[in-house]
Amino acid sequence: MLEELGAHVREVRLPAHLEGLNGIVIPGGESSVMDKLLRIFNLYEPLRDALAAGLPVLGTCAGLIMLASELEDGIKGQESLGVLDVTVRRNAFGSQVDSYETDVAITGVSGPPLRVAFIRAPLVTRVGPEVEVIATLPGGEVVGVRQGTALGVAFHPEITGDDRLHRVFVETVRQAGFSVATLQTA
Ligand code: GLN
């Protein structure tokens, strides 16, 4: 989806892959595994430093969990990157069978609500003073937040093929003009 919007895309698995990045997506998946892999491959600190320096980021589902400053229901020892001043509860909707698609209106995304998928999704249970809530469910549950150039959503926005949230992110990256400079990977 990002390539279709004109972005050059590469996978980030090692610290060297951060070099020159203008933005990063932390996708859905399993946050406890991502947390372990970040440490095993020495990516945790350089990624955290790049994000703290203002590297634009879109975190979706497990990616939102990774961006949080505080976790509820993490596995033992699970940490997160502390980019968004929020508390996020893992698996807040129940198990995989409780996954579903729905329409969500998102601040900054024009047009009709976006069709998105909640897949063993988290919820934002606390929002810090610098954080803007950009998406909620009908019951008021917070499922999308923004803090500066960091965007976090509890759902998968990429499954239904509607690229409007990705457009917002690409525009954020363009405007930020950020580039990860030489990293100390030793
Ligand atoms: N439940 C997963 C986790 O805790 C997130 C699921 C997802 O990203 N779709 O990381």
Short mmCIF file of N, CA and C and ligand atoms in Angstrom, two decimals:
data_model
loop_
_atom_site.label_atom_id
_atom_site.label_comp_id
_atom_site.label_asym_id
_atom_site.label_seq_id
_atom_site.Cartn_x
_atom_site.Cartn_y
_atom_site.Cartn_z
N MET A 1 0.83 -1.20 0.00
CA MET A 1 0.00 0.00 0.00
C MET A 1 0.86 1.26 0.00
N LEU A 2 1.95 1.21 0.75
CA LEU A 2 2.84 2.38 0.80
C LEU A 2 3.52 2.61 -0.54
N GLU A 3 3.92 1.53 -1.19
CA GLU A 3 4.55 1.67 -2.52
C GLU A 3 3.58 2.29 -3.51
N GLU A 4 2.33 1.88 -3.44
CA GLU A 4 1.34 2.46 -4.36
C GLU A 4 1.15 3.96 -4.12
N LEU A 5 1.50 4.40 -2.91
CA LEU A 5 1.40 5.83 -2.60
C LEU A 5 2.71 6.56 -2.90
N GLY A 6 3.66 5.86 -3.51
CA GLY A 6 4.90 6.51 -3.95
C GLY A 6 6.06 6.39 -2.97
N ALA A 7 5.88 5.65 -1.88
CA ALA A 7 6.96 5.51 -0.91
C ALA A 7 7.93 4.41 -1.35
N HIS A 8 9.20 4.56 -1.02
CA HIS A 8 10.18 3.49 -1.20
C HIS A 8 10.19 2.70 0.10
N VAL A 9 10.04 1.39 -0.01
CA VAL A 9 9.81 0.57 1.18
C VAL A 9 10.89 -0.50 1.31
N ARG A 10 11.36 -0.70 2.55
CA ARG A 10 12.23 -1.85 2.82
C ARG A 10 11.91 -2.40 4.20
N GLU A 11 12.25 -3.66 4.39
CA GLU A 11 12.03 -4.28 5.69
C GLU A 11 13.15 -3.92 6.63
N VAL A 12 12.81 -3.77 7.89
CA VAL A 12 13.80 -3.46 8.91
C VAL A 12 13.90 -4.66 9.85
N ARG A 13 15.05 -5.31 9.83
CA ARG A 13 15.29 -6.46 10.70
C ARG A 13 16.54 -6.31 11.54
N LEU A 14 17.46 -5.43 11.08
CA LEU A 14 18.75 -5.23 11.75
C LEU A 14 18.97 -3.73 11.92
N PRO A 15 19.82 -3.34 12.88
CA PRO A 15 20.06 -1.91 13.10
C PRO A 15 20.47 -1.18 11.83
N ALA A 16 21.28 -1.79 10.99
CA ALA A 16 21.76 -1.10 9.78
C ALA A 16 20.61 -0.73 8.85
N HIS A 17 19.51 -1.46 8.93
CA HIS A 17 18.38 -1.19 8.05
C HIS A 17 17.66 0.12 8.40
N LEU A 18 17.98 0.68 9.57
CA LEU A 18 17.34 1.94 9.96
C LEU A 18 17.96 3.13 9.23
N GLU A 19 19.20 2.95 8.80
CA GLU A 19 19.97 4.05 8.20
C GLU A 19 19.20 4.70 7.05
N GLY A 20 19.04 6.01 7.13
CA GLY A 20 18.42 6.76 6.03
C GLY A 20 16.90 6.70 6.00
N LEU A 21 16.30 5.97 6.92
CA LEU A 21 14.83 5.89 6.91
C LEU A 21 14.20 7.26 7.20
N ASN A 22 13.08 7.52 6.54
CA ASN A 22 12.31 8.75 6.79
C ASN A 22 11.08 8.48 7.64
N GLY A 23 10.74 7.22 7.79
CA GLY A 23 9.57 6.83 8.58
C GLY A 23 9.57 5.32 8.71
N ILE A 24 8.81 4.82 9.67
CA ILE A 24 8.78 3.37 9.86
C ILE A 24 7.37 2.93 10.25
N VAL A 25 7.00 1.75 9.80
CA VAL A 25 5.75 1.13 10.21
C VAL A 25 6.07 -0.05 11.11
N ILE A 26 5.46 -0.08 12.28
CA ILE A 26 5.54 -1.28 13.11
C ILE A 26 4.19 -1.96 12.98
N PRO A 27 4.16 -3.09 12.29
CA PRO A 27 2.88 -3.67 11.87
C PRO A 27 2.23 -4.54 12.95
N GLY A 28 1.13 -5.11 12.60
CA GLY A 28 0.49 -6.10 13.46
C GLY A 28 1.32 -7.37 13.49
N GLY A 29 1.01 -8.21 14.43
CA GLY A 29 1.77 -9.46 14.62
C GLY A 29 1.65 -9.86 16.07
N GLU A 30 2.77 -10.11 16.70
CA GLU A 30 2.76 -10.50 18.11
C GLU A 30 3.80 -9.67 18.84
N SER A 31 3.33 -8.76 19.69
CA SER A 31 4.23 -7.78 20.29
C SER A 31 5.26 -8.43 21.20
N SER A 32 4.90 -9.50 21.90
CA SER A 32 5.87 -10.11 22.81
C SER A 32 7.03 -10.71 22.01
N VAL A 33 6.75 -11.22 20.81
CA VAL A 33 7.81 -11.77 19.95
C VAL A 33 8.65 -10.63 19.37
N MET A 34 7.96 -9.57 18.92
CA MET A 34 8.71 -8.42 18.39
C MET A 34 9.67 -7.89 19.45
N ASP A 35 9.18 -7.80 20.68
CA ASP A 35 9.99 -7.28 21.77
C ASP A 35 11.24 -8.14 21.94
N LYS A 36 11.07 -9.46 21.91
CA LYS A 36 12.23 -10.36 22.05
C LYS A 36 13.18 -10.21 20.88
N LEU A 37 12.64 -10.17 19.66
CA LEU A 37 13.49 -10.10 18.48
C LEU A 37 14.27 -8.78 18.43
N LEU A 38 13.62 -7.69 18.86
CA LEU A 38 14.31 -6.40 18.89
C LEU A 38 15.57 -6.49 19.76
N ARG A 39 15.45 -7.22 20.86
CA ARG A 39 16.60 -7.35 21.76
C ARG A 39 17.65 -8.28 21.17
N ILE A 40 17.19 -9.44 20.66
CA ILE A 40 18.14 -10.44 20.12
C ILE A 40 18.98 -9.83 19.00
N PHE A 41 18.35 -9.00 18.16
CA PHE A 41 19.07 -8.44 17.02
C PHE A 41 19.59 -7.02 17.28
N ASN A 42 19.66 -6.65 18.56
CA ASN A 42 20.22 -5.34 18.96
C ASN A 42 19.55 -4.16 18.26
N LEU A 43 18.29 -4.31 17.99
CA LEU A 43 17.54 -3.25 17.30
C LEU A 43 16.78 -2.36 18.29
N TYR A 44 16.62 -2.87 19.50
CA TYR A 44 15.76 -2.16 20.46
C TYR A 44 16.24 -0.72 20.70
N GLU A 45 17.52 -0.58 21.07
CA GLU A 45 18.02 0.76 21.42
C GLU A 45 18.08 1.69 20.22
N PRO A 46 18.68 1.28 19.09
CA PRO A 46 18.71 2.23 17.96
C PRO A 46 17.32 2.61 17.47
N LEU A 47 16.38 1.68 17.51
CA LEU A 47 15.02 2.02 17.10
C LEU A 47 14.40 2.99 18.08
N ARG A 48 14.56 2.69 19.37
CA ARG A 48 14.00 3.59 20.39
C ARG A 48 14.60 4.99 20.26
N ASP A 49 15.92 5.06 20.01
CA ASP A 49 16.59 6.36 19.88
C ASP A 49 16.09 7.11 18.65
N ALA A 50 15.93 6.40 17.53
CA ALA A 50 15.45 7.05 16.30
C ALA A 50 14.04 7.58 16.51
N LEU A 51 13.21 6.80 17.19
CA LEU A 51 11.83 7.24 17.44
C LEU A 51 11.81 8.42 18.40
N ALA A 52 12.66 8.37 19.41
CA ALA A 52 12.72 9.47 20.38
C ALA A 52 13.20 10.75 19.70
N ALA A 53 14.03 10.59 18.66
CA ALA A 53 14.53 11.76 17.93
C ALA A 53 13.51 12.30 16.94
N GLY A 54 12.40 11.58 16.75
CA GLY A 54 11.31 12.10 15.93
C GLY A 54 11.05 11.35 14.64
N LEU A 55 11.65 10.16 14.46
CA LEU A 55 11.34 9.36 13.27
C LEU A 55 9.84 9.08 13.22
N PRO A 56 9.14 9.52 12.17
CA PRO A 56 7.70 9.26 12.10
C PRO A 56 7.41 7.77 12.11
N VAL A 57 6.35 7.39 12.81
CA VAL A 57 6.03 5.97 12.94
C VAL A 57 4.52 5.76 12.89
N LEU A 58 4.15 4.67 12.22
CA LEU A 58 2.77 4.19 12.26
C LEU A 58 2.80 2.81 12.90
N GLY A 59 2.16 2.68 14.05
CA GLY A 59 2.09 1.40 14.73
C GLY A 59 0.67 0.87 14.65
N THR A 60 0.52 -0.34 14.14
CA THR A 60 -0.82 -0.91 14.01
C THR A 60 -0.91 -2.18 14.84
N CYS A 61 -1.92 -2.25 15.69
CA CYS A 61 -2.20 -3.43 16.51
C CYS A 61 -0.98 -3.78 17.39
N ALA A 62 -0.27 -4.84 17.13
CA ALA A 62 0.93 -5.13 17.92
C ALA A 62 1.90 -3.94 17.86
N GLY A 63 1.90 -3.23 16.75
CA GLY A 63 2.75 -2.04 16.62
C GLY A 63 2.36 -0.95 17.60
N LEU A 64 1.07 -0.79 17.84
CA LEU A 64 0.60 0.16 18.86
C LEU A 64 1.12 -0.25 20.24
N ILE A 65 1.06 -1.55 20.51
CA ILE A 65 1.56 -2.06 21.80
C ILE A 65 3.04 -1.71 21.94
N MET A 66 3.80 -1.89 20.86
CA MET A 66 5.24 -1.60 20.89
C MET A 66 5.51 -0.12 21.18
N LEU A 67 4.62 0.76 20.73
CA LEU A 67 4.85 2.20 20.88
C LEU A 67 4.46 2.73 22.26
N ALA A 68 3.68 1.98 23.00
CA ALA A 68 3.13 2.47 24.27
C ALA A 68 4.21 2.72 25.32
N SER A 69 3.88 3.59 26.27
CA SER A 69 4.80 3.80 27.39
C SER A 69 4.50 2.84 28.53
N GLU A 70 3.31 2.24 28.51
CA GLU A 70 2.92 1.35 29.61
C GLU A 70 2.01 0.24 29.06
N LEU A 71 2.21 -0.98 29.52
CA LEU A 71 1.41 -2.11 29.04
C LEU A 71 0.60 -2.73 30.17
N GLU A 72 -0.60 -3.20 29.81
CA GLU A 72 -1.37 -4.07 30.70
C GLU A 72 -1.47 -5.42 30.01
N ASP A 73 -1.32 -6.48 30.79
CA ASP A 73 -1.44 -7.84 30.27
C ASP A 73 -0.35 -8.21 29.27
N GLY A 74 0.82 -7.60 29.44
CA GLY A 74 1.98 -8.07 28.69
C GLY A 74 2.45 -9.40 29.26
N ILE A 75 3.28 -10.13 28.51
CA ILE A 75 3.85 -11.34 29.10
C ILE A 75 4.94 -10.90 30.07
N LYS A 76 5.40 -11.82 30.90
CA LYS A 76 6.40 -11.48 31.92
C LYS A 76 7.64 -10.86 31.25
N GLY A 77 8.03 -9.69 31.73
CA GLY A 77 9.24 -9.05 31.21
C GLY A 77 9.05 -8.29 29.91
N GLN A 78 7.83 -8.29 29.36
CA GLN A 78 7.61 -7.60 28.08
C GLN A 78 7.76 -6.10 28.25
N GLU A 79 8.51 -5.50 27.33
CA GLU A 79 8.70 -4.04 27.38
C GLU A 79 8.19 -3.42 26.10
N SER A 80 8.08 -2.11 26.12
CA SER A 80 7.66 -1.41 24.91
C SER A 80 8.56 -0.18 24.75
N LEU A 81 8.40 0.51 23.62
CA LEU A 81 9.37 1.53 23.23
C LEU A 81 9.11 2.90 23.86
N GLY A 82 7.92 3.10 24.40
CA GLY A 82 7.65 4.35 25.12
C GLY A 82 7.60 5.59 24.24
N VAL A 83 7.09 5.45 23.04
CA VAL A 83 7.01 6.59 22.13
C VAL A 83 5.71 7.37 22.35
N LEU A 84 4.64 6.66 22.62
CA LEU A 84 3.33 7.27 22.87
C LEU A 84 3.05 7.22 24.37
N ASP A 85 2.65 8.36 24.92
CA ASP A 85 2.33 8.41 26.35
C ASP A 85 0.92 7.85 26.58
N VAL A 86 0.82 6.54 26.42
CA VAL A 86 -0.46 5.85 26.61
C VAL A 86 -0.23 4.53 27.34
N THR A 87 -1.29 4.04 27.96
CA THR A 87 -1.29 2.67 28.45
C THR A 87 -2.12 1.84 27.49
N VAL A 88 -1.60 0.68 27.11
CA VAL A 88 -2.28 -0.18 26.15
C VAL A 88 -2.48 -1.57 26.77
N ARG A 89 -3.70 -2.05 26.67
CA ARG A 89 -4.03 -3.39 27.18
C ARG A 89 -4.01 -4.39 26.04
N ARG A 90 -3.14 -5.39 26.14
CA ARG A 90 -3.08 -6.42 25.09
C ARG A 90 -4.34 -7.29 25.12
N ASN A 91 -4.70 -7.78 23.96
CA ASN A 91 -5.78 -8.76 23.80
C ASN A 91 -7.06 -8.32 24.52
N ALA A 92 -7.37 -7.03 24.42
CA ALA A 92 -8.47 -6.46 25.20
C ALA A 92 -9.84 -6.93 24.71
N PHE A 93 -9.90 -7.46 23.49
CA PHE A 93 -11.19 -7.90 22.94
C PHE A 93 -11.45 -9.39 23.14
N GLY A 94 -10.46 -10.08 23.76
CA GLY A 94 -10.62 -11.53 23.89
C GLY A 94 -9.69 -12.25 22.94
N SER A 95 -10.08 -13.43 22.53
CA SER A 95 -9.18 -14.27 21.75
C SER A 95 -9.38 -14.06 20.26
N GLN A 96 -8.67 -14.85 19.47
CA GLN A 96 -8.70 -14.72 18.01
C GLN A 96 -10.12 -14.80 17.46
N VAL A 97 -10.97 -15.64 18.06
CA VAL A 97 -12.33 -15.80 17.53
C VAL A 97 -13.19 -14.55 17.75
N ASP A 98 -12.72 -13.67 18.62
CA ASP A 98 -13.46 -12.42 18.84
C ASP A 98 -13.02 -11.31 17.88
N SER A 99 -12.25 -11.67 16.86
CA SER A 99 -11.79 -10.70 15.87
C SER A 99 -12.96 -10.31 14.96
N TYR A 100 -12.94 -9.08 14.47
CA TYR A 100 -14.04 -8.63 13.63
C TYR A 100 -13.64 -7.41 12.81
N GLU A 101 -14.46 -7.12 11.79
CA GLU A 101 -14.26 -5.92 10.99
C GLU A 101 -15.36 -4.91 11.33
N THR A 102 -14.98 -3.62 11.27
CA THR A 102 -15.98 -2.60 11.50
C THR A 102 -15.55 -1.30 10.83
N ASP A 103 -16.42 -0.31 10.85
CA ASP A 103 -16.09 1.00 10.27
C ASP A 103 -15.72 1.96 11.39
N VAL A 104 -14.61 2.66 11.22
CA VAL A 104 -14.13 3.59 12.25
C VAL A 104 -13.82 4.94 11.60
N ALA A 105 -14.38 5.99 12.19
CA ALA A 105 -14.04 7.35 11.74
C ALA A 105 -12.72 7.75 12.40
N ILE A 106 -11.80 8.30 11.61
CA ILE A 106 -10.47 8.65 12.13
C ILE A 106 -10.21 10.13 11.85
N THR A 107 -9.86 10.86 12.89
CA THR A 107 -9.51 12.28 12.72
C THR A 107 -8.35 12.39 11.74
N GLY A 108 -8.51 13.25 10.74
CA GLY A 108 -7.45 13.43 9.75
C GLY A 108 -7.66 12.60 8.50
N VAL A 109 -8.56 11.62 8.56
CA VAL A 109 -8.88 10.80 7.40
C VAL A 109 -10.23 11.29 6.86
N SER A 110 -10.21 11.91 5.69
CA SER A 110 -11.45 12.47 5.17
C SER A 110 -12.29 11.40 4.48
N GLY A 111 -13.56 11.72 4.28
CA GLY A 111 -14.47 10.78 3.64
C GLY A 111 -15.16 9.89 4.66
N PRO A 112 -15.81 8.85 4.19
CA PRO A 112 -16.56 7.96 5.09
C PRO A 112 -15.63 7.21 6.04
N PRO A 113 -16.19 6.64 7.12
CA PRO A 113 -15.36 5.87 8.06
C PRO A 113 -14.58 4.77 7.33
N LEU A 114 -13.45 4.41 7.90
CA LEU A 114 -12.56 3.41 7.30
C LEU A 114 -12.97 2.02 7.77
N ARG A 115 -13.04 1.08 6.84
CA ARG A 115 -13.31 -0.31 7.19
C ARG A 115 -12.00 -0.93 7.71
N VAL A 116 -12.01 -1.41 8.93
CA VAL A 116 -10.76 -1.93 9.51
C VAL A 116 -11.02 -3.26 10.21
N ALA A 117 -9.94 -3.97 10.54
CA ALA A 117 -10.05 -5.28 11.19
C ALA A 117 -9.40 -5.25 12.57
N PHE A 118 -10.13 -5.71 13.56
CA PHE A 118 -9.60 -5.89 14.91
C PHE A 118 -9.26 -7.37 15.08
N ILE A 119 -7.97 -7.67 15.19
CA ILE A 119 -7.52 -9.06 15.26
C ILE A 119 -6.73 -9.26 16.56
N ARG A 120 -7.36 -9.89 17.53
CA ARG A 120 -6.77 -9.99 18.88
C ARG A 120 -6.18 -8.63 19.27
N ALA A 121 -7.03 -7.63 19.15
CA ALA A 121 -6.56 -6.25 19.19
C ALA A 121 -6.39 -5.73 20.62
N PRO A 122 -5.54 -4.74 20.77
CA PRO A 122 -5.40 -4.06 22.06
C PRO A 122 -6.35 -2.87 22.16
N LEU A 123 -6.41 -2.26 23.33
CA LEU A 123 -7.15 -1.03 23.54
C LEU A 123 -6.26 -0.05 24.28
N VAL A 124 -6.49 1.22 24.04
CA VAL A 124 -5.78 2.26 24.79
C VAL A 124 -6.60 2.55 26.04
N THR A 125 -6.02 2.36 27.22
CA THR A 125 -6.78 2.51 28.46
C THR A 125 -6.40 3.78 29.23
N ARG A 126 -5.32 4.42 28.81
CA ARG A 126 -4.95 5.71 29.42
C ARG A 126 -4.30 6.56 28.33
N VAL A 127 -4.67 7.84 28.29
CA VAL A 127 -4.12 8.74 27.28
C VAL A 127 -3.46 9.91 27.99
N GLY A 128 -2.17 10.11 27.73
CA GLY A 128 -1.42 11.21 28.36
C GLY A 128 -1.84 12.56 27.80
N PRO A 129 -1.45 13.64 28.48
CA PRO A 129 -1.91 14.98 28.11
C PRO A 129 -1.46 15.44 26.72
N GLU A 130 -0.34 14.91 26.22
CA GLU A 130 0.17 15.35 24.90
C GLU A 130 -0.40 14.51 23.76
N VAL A 131 -1.25 13.55 24.09
CA VAL A 131 -1.73 12.60 23.09
C VAL A 131 -3.11 12.99 22.59
N GLU A 132 -3.27 12.97 21.27
CA GLU A 132 -4.58 13.26 20.66
C GLU A 132 -5.28 11.94 20.34
N VAL A 133 -6.52 11.81 20.77
CA VAL A 133 -7.30 10.63 20.40
C VAL A 133 -7.86 10.85 19.00
N ILE A 134 -7.57 9.94 18.06
CA ILE A 134 -8.04 10.11 16.68
C ILE A 134 -9.09 9.08 16.28
N ALA A 135 -9.33 8.09 17.11
CA ALA A 135 -10.35 7.10 16.76
C ALA A 135 -10.90 6.43 18.01
N THR A 136 -12.22 6.31 18.04
CA THR A 136 -12.88 5.61 19.16
C THR A 136 -13.93 4.66 18.60
N LEU A 137 -14.33 3.71 19.43
CA LEU A 137 -15.44 2.81 19.10
C LEU A 137 -16.73 3.44 19.64
N PRO A 138 -17.89 2.93 19.23
CA PRO A 138 -19.16 3.53 19.68
C PRO A 138 -19.28 3.60 21.21
N GLY A 139 -18.64 2.68 21.93
CA GLY A 139 -18.68 2.71 23.39
C GLY A 139 -17.69 3.68 24.02
N GLY A 140 -16.94 4.39 23.18
CA GLY A 140 -15.97 5.36 23.69
C GLY A 140 -14.56 4.80 23.85
N GLU A 141 -14.38 3.51 23.59
CA GLU A 141 -13.04 2.92 23.73
C GLU A 141 -12.08 3.57 22.73
N VAL A 142 -10.88 3.87 23.20
CA VAL A 142 -9.89 4.55 22.35
C VAL A 142 -9.12 3.52 21.53
N VAL A 143 -9.17 3.68 20.21
CA VAL A 143 -8.49 2.72 19.32
C VAL A 143 -7.54 3.40 18.34
N GLY A 144 -7.36 4.71 18.47
CA GLY A 144 -6.40 5.40 17.62
C GLY A 144 -5.88 6.64 18.32
N VAL A 145 -4.56 6.84 18.30
CA VAL A 145 -3.96 8.00 18.96
C VAL A 145 -2.84 8.57 18.10
N ARG A 146 -2.55 9.82 18.39
CA ARG A 146 -1.47 10.50 17.68
C ARG A 146 -0.72 11.37 18.67
N GLN A 147 0.59 11.34 18.60
CA GLN A 147 1.42 12.22 19.43
C GLN A 147 2.57 12.69 18.54
N GLY A 148 2.48 13.91 18.06
CA GLY A 148 3.48 14.41 17.12
C GLY A 148 3.45 13.59 15.84
N THR A 149 4.60 13.02 15.47
CA THR A 149 4.68 12.23 14.23
C THR A 149 4.50 10.73 14.49
N ALA A 150 4.01 10.39 15.68
CA ALA A 150 3.74 8.98 16.00
C ALA A 150 2.23 8.72 15.97
N LEU A 151 1.85 7.76 15.13
CA LEU A 151 0.45 7.36 15.00
C LEU A 151 0.31 5.92 15.47
N GLY A 152 -0.70 5.66 16.29
CA GLY A 152 -0.90 4.29 16.74
C GLY A 152 -2.37 3.93 16.65
N VAL A 153 -2.66 2.79 16.04
CA VAL A 153 -4.05 2.32 15.94
C VAL A 153 -4.14 0.87 16.39
N ALA A 154 -5.25 0.54 17.05
CA ALA A 154 -5.42 -0.80 17.61
C ALA A 154 -5.78 -1.84 16.56
N PHE A 155 -6.16 -1.34 15.38
CA PHE A 155 -6.68 -2.24 14.34
C PHE A 155 -5.70 -2.39 13.19
N HIS A 156 -6.05 -3.28 12.27
CA HIS A 156 -5.31 -3.42 11.01
C HIS A 156 -6.02 -2.55 9.97
N PRO A 157 -5.33 -1.50 9.47
CA PRO A 157 -5.96 -0.65 8.47
C PRO A 157 -5.69 -1.15 7.05
N GLU A 158 -4.86 -2.19 6.89
CA GLU A 158 -4.34 -2.56 5.56
C GLU A 158 -5.12 -3.71 4.92
N ILE A 159 -6.06 -4.29 5.67
CA ILE A 159 -6.65 -5.54 5.19
C ILE A 159 -7.73 -5.32 4.14
N THR A 160 -8.45 -4.23 4.27
CA THR A 160 -9.58 -4.04 3.35
C THR A 160 -9.19 -3.27 2.09
N GLY A 161 -7.93 -2.82 2.00
CA GLY A 161 -7.45 -2.18 0.77
C GLY A 161 -7.71 -0.69 0.70
N ASP A 162 -8.34 -0.12 1.71
CA ASP A 162 -8.57 1.34 1.75
C ASP A 162 -7.28 1.99 2.26
N ASP A 163 -6.69 2.85 1.43
CA ASP A 163 -5.34 3.34 1.77
C ASP A 163 -5.34 4.71 2.46
N ARG A 164 -6.48 5.17 2.94
CA ARG A 164 -6.53 6.56 3.42
C ARG A 164 -5.69 6.83 4.67
N LEU A 165 -5.60 5.85 5.59
CA LEU A 165 -4.75 6.08 6.77
C LEU A 165 -3.28 6.06 6.36
N HIS A 166 -2.95 5.19 5.41
CA HIS A 166 -1.57 5.16 4.91
C HIS A 166 -1.20 6.48 4.24
N ARG A 167 -2.17 7.09 3.56
CA ARG A 167 -1.93 8.41 2.96
C ARG A 167 -1.58 9.44 4.02
N VAL A 168 -2.34 9.41 5.12
CA VAL A 168 -2.06 10.35 6.22
C VAL A 168 -0.64 10.14 6.72
N PHE A 169 -0.24 8.87 6.85
CA PHE A 169 1.11 8.59 7.35
C PHE A 169 2.18 9.06 6.36
N VAL A 170 2.00 8.76 5.08
CA VAL A 170 2.98 9.18 4.07
C VAL A 170 3.10 10.71 4.08
N GLU A 171 1.99 11.38 4.22
CA GLU A 171 2.01 12.86 4.28
C GLU A 171 2.76 13.33 5.54
N THR A 172 2.54 12.65 6.66
CA THR A 172 3.27 12.98 7.90
C THR A 172 4.77 12.83 7.68
N VAL A 173 5.16 11.75 7.01
CA VAL A 173 6.58 11.49 6.74
C VAL A 173 7.15 12.59 5.85
N ARG A 174 6.40 12.94 4.79
CA ARG A 174 6.87 13.98 3.86
C ARG A 174 7.09 15.29 4.61
N GLN A 175 6.11 15.66 5.41
CA GLN A 175 6.19 16.95 6.11
C GLN A 175 7.30 16.96 7.15
N ALA A 176 7.55 15.81 7.79
CA ALA A 176 8.56 15.76 8.85
C ALA A 176 9.96 15.93 8.26
N GLY A 177 10.18 15.40 7.06
CA GLY A 177 11.49 15.52 6.42
C GLY A 177 12.61 14.91 7.25
N PHE A 178 12.29 13.90 8.04
CA PHE A 178 13.26 13.29 8.95
C PHE A 178 14.10 12.26 8.21
N SER A 179 15.36 12.11 8.58
CA SER A 179 16.17 11.03 8.05
C SER A 179 17.07 10.49 9.14
N VAL A 180 17.05 9.16 9.32
CA VAL A 180 17.90 8.55 10.36
C VAL A 180 19.35 8.70 9.92
N ALA A 181 20.12 9.41 10.75
CA ALA A 181 21.54 9.63 10.42
C ALA A 181 22.36 8.43 10.90
N THR A 182 23.65 8.52 10.70
CA THR A 182 24.55 7.40 11.04
C THR A 182 24.26 6.89 12.45
N LEU A 183 24.04 5.62 12.52
CA LEU A 183 23.69 5.02 13.81
C LEU A 183 24.92 4.32 14.39
N GLN A 184 24.99 4.34 15.71
CA GLN A 184 26.05 3.59 16.35
C GLN A 184 25.53 2.19 16.57
N THR A 185 26.01 1.27 15.74
CA THR A 185 25.47 -0.08 15.79
C THR A 185 26.43 -1.03 16.49
N ALA A 186 27.51 -0.50 17.06
CA ALA A 186 28.50 -1.38 17.71
C ALA A 186 27.89 -2.00 18.96
N1 GLN B 1 -2.42 -9.80 20.34
C1 GLN B 1 -1.24 -9.38 19.63
C2 GLN B 1 -0.17 -8.90 20.61
O1 GLN B 1 -0.33 -8.92 21.76
C3 GLN B 1 -1.56 -8.31 18.61
C4 GLN B 1 -2.39 -8.87 17.49
C5 GLN B 1 -2.24 -8.15 16.19
O2 GLN B 1 -1.27 -7.42 15.96
N2 GLN B 1 -3.15 -8.40 15.28
O3 GLN B 1 0.85 -8.46 20.20
#
